Coordinates of C-alpha atoms in Angstrom, one line a residue:
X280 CA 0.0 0.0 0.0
X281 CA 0.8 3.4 -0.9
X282 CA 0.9 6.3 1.9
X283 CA -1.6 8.5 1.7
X284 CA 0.4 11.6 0.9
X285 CA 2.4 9.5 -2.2
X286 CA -1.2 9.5 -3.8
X287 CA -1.8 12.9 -3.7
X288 CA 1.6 14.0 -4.5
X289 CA 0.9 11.6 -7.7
X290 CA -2.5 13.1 -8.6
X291 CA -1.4 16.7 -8.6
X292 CA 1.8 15.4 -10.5
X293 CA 0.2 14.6 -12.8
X294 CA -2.7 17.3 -12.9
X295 CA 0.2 19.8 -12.8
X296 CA 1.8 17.9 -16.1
X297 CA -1.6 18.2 -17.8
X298 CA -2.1 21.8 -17.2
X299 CA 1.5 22.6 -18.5
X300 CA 0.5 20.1 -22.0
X301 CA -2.8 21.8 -22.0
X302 CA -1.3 25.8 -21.9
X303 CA 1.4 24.7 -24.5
X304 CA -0.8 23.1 -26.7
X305 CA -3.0 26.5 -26.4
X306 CA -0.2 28.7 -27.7
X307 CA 1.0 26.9 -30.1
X308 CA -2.8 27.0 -31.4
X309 CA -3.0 30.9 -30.7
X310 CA 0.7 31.7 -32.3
X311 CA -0.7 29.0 -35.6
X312 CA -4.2 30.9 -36.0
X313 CA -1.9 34.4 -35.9
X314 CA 0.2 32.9 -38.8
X315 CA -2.7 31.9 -40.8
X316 CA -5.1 35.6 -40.6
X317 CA -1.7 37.5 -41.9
X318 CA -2.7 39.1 -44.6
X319 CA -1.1 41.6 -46.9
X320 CA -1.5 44.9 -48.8
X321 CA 0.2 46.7 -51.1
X322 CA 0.2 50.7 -50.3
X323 CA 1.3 53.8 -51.2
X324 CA 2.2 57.1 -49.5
X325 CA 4.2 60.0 -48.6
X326 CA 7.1 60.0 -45.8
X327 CA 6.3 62.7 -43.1
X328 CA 8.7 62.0 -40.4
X329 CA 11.1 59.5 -39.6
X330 CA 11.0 58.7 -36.1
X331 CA 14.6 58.8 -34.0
X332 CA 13.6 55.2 -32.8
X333 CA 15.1 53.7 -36.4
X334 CA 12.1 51.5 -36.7
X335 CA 8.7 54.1 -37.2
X336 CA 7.8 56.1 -40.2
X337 CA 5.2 58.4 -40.4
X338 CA 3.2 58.4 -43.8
X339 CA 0.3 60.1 -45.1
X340 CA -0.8 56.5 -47.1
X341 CA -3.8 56.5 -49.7
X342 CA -6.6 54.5 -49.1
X343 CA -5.3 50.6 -48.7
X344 CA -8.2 48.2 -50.9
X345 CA -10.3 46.1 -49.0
X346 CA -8.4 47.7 -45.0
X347 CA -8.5 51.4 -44.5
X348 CA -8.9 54.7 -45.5
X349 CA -6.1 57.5 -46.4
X350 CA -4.7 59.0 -43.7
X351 CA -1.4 59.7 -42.1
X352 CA -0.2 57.5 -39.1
X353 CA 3.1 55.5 -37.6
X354 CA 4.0 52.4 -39.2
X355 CA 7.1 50.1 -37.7
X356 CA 9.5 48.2 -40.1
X357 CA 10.8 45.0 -38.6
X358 CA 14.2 45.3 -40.3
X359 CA 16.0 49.3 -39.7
X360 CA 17.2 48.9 -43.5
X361 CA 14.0 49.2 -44.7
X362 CA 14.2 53.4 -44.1
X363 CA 17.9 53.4 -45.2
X364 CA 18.0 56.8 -47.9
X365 CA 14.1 58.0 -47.0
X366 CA 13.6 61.4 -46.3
X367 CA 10.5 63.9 -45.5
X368 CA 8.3 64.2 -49.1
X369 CA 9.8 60.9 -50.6
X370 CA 7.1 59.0 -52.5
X371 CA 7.2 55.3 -51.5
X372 CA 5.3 51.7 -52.3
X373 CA 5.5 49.4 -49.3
X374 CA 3.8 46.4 -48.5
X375 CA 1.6 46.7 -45.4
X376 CA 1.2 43.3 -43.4
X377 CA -0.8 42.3 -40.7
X378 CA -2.1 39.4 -38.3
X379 CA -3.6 39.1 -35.2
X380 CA -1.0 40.9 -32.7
X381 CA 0.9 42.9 -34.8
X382 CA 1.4 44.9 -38.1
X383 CA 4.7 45.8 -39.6
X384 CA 5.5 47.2 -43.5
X385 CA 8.1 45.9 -45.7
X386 CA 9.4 46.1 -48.9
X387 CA 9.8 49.9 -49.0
X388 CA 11.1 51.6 -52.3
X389 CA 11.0 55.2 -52.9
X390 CA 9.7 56.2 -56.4
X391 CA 10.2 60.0 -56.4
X392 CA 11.7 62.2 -54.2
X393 CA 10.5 64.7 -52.3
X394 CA 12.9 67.7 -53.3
X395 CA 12.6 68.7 -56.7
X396 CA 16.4 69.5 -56.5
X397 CA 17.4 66.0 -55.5
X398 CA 15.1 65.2 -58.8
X399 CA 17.2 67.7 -60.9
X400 CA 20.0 66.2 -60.0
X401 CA 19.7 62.7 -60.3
X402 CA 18.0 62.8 -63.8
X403 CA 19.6 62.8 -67.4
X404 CA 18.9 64.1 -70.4
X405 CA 20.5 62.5 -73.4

């Protein structure tokens, strides 16, 4: 025969393992479900600001199909690169991306510049 408190110990062992199982199993359900409602738009906008963090831009974006309206608001880029050259009036394409905890943008590229000067000079006429 088994003591009494060997029992007990056993049976909230084991409830205690199930509990752990049962959380684990729920995240890894919760983080899946997050993967699978990313979805992805492509946008287009206007630099306002770069923020000093190295990771937010502010853009006055045009209406994004099938999300959101124009307007101008923060956006963080998972990868600092991504701003590398932008500056205030630039006119940029980016893809905007989004899941269930987080949004980011990505794939950033600059398609006119915001000083007509920096335009003059960078452009030839043959």
């Amino acid at each position: 025969m088994f003591p009494h408190g060997m029992i007990v110990g056993a049976v909230l062992s084991g409830w205690l393992i199930s509990m752990c199982v049962n959380s684990v199993a729920e995240s890894l359900a919760s983080s899946k479900s997050g993967e699978a409602n990313l979805r992805s738009f492509a946008a287009r906008g206007v630099v306002r600001e770069l923020k000093a963090d190295g990771r937010t831009i502010l853009l006055s974006h045009e209406t994004i199909t099938n999300y959101m309206d124009a307007m101008t608001m923060p956006f963080r880029v998972k990868e600092p690169k991504e701003l590398t050259d932008l500056r205030p009036g630039d006119q940029v394409s980016f893809r905007l991306s989004v899941s269930n905890t987080e949004s980011w943008i990505d794939q950033v590229a600059s398609f006119l510049t915001g000083s007509a000067e920096k335009r003059r000079r960078t452009c030839s006429f043959v």
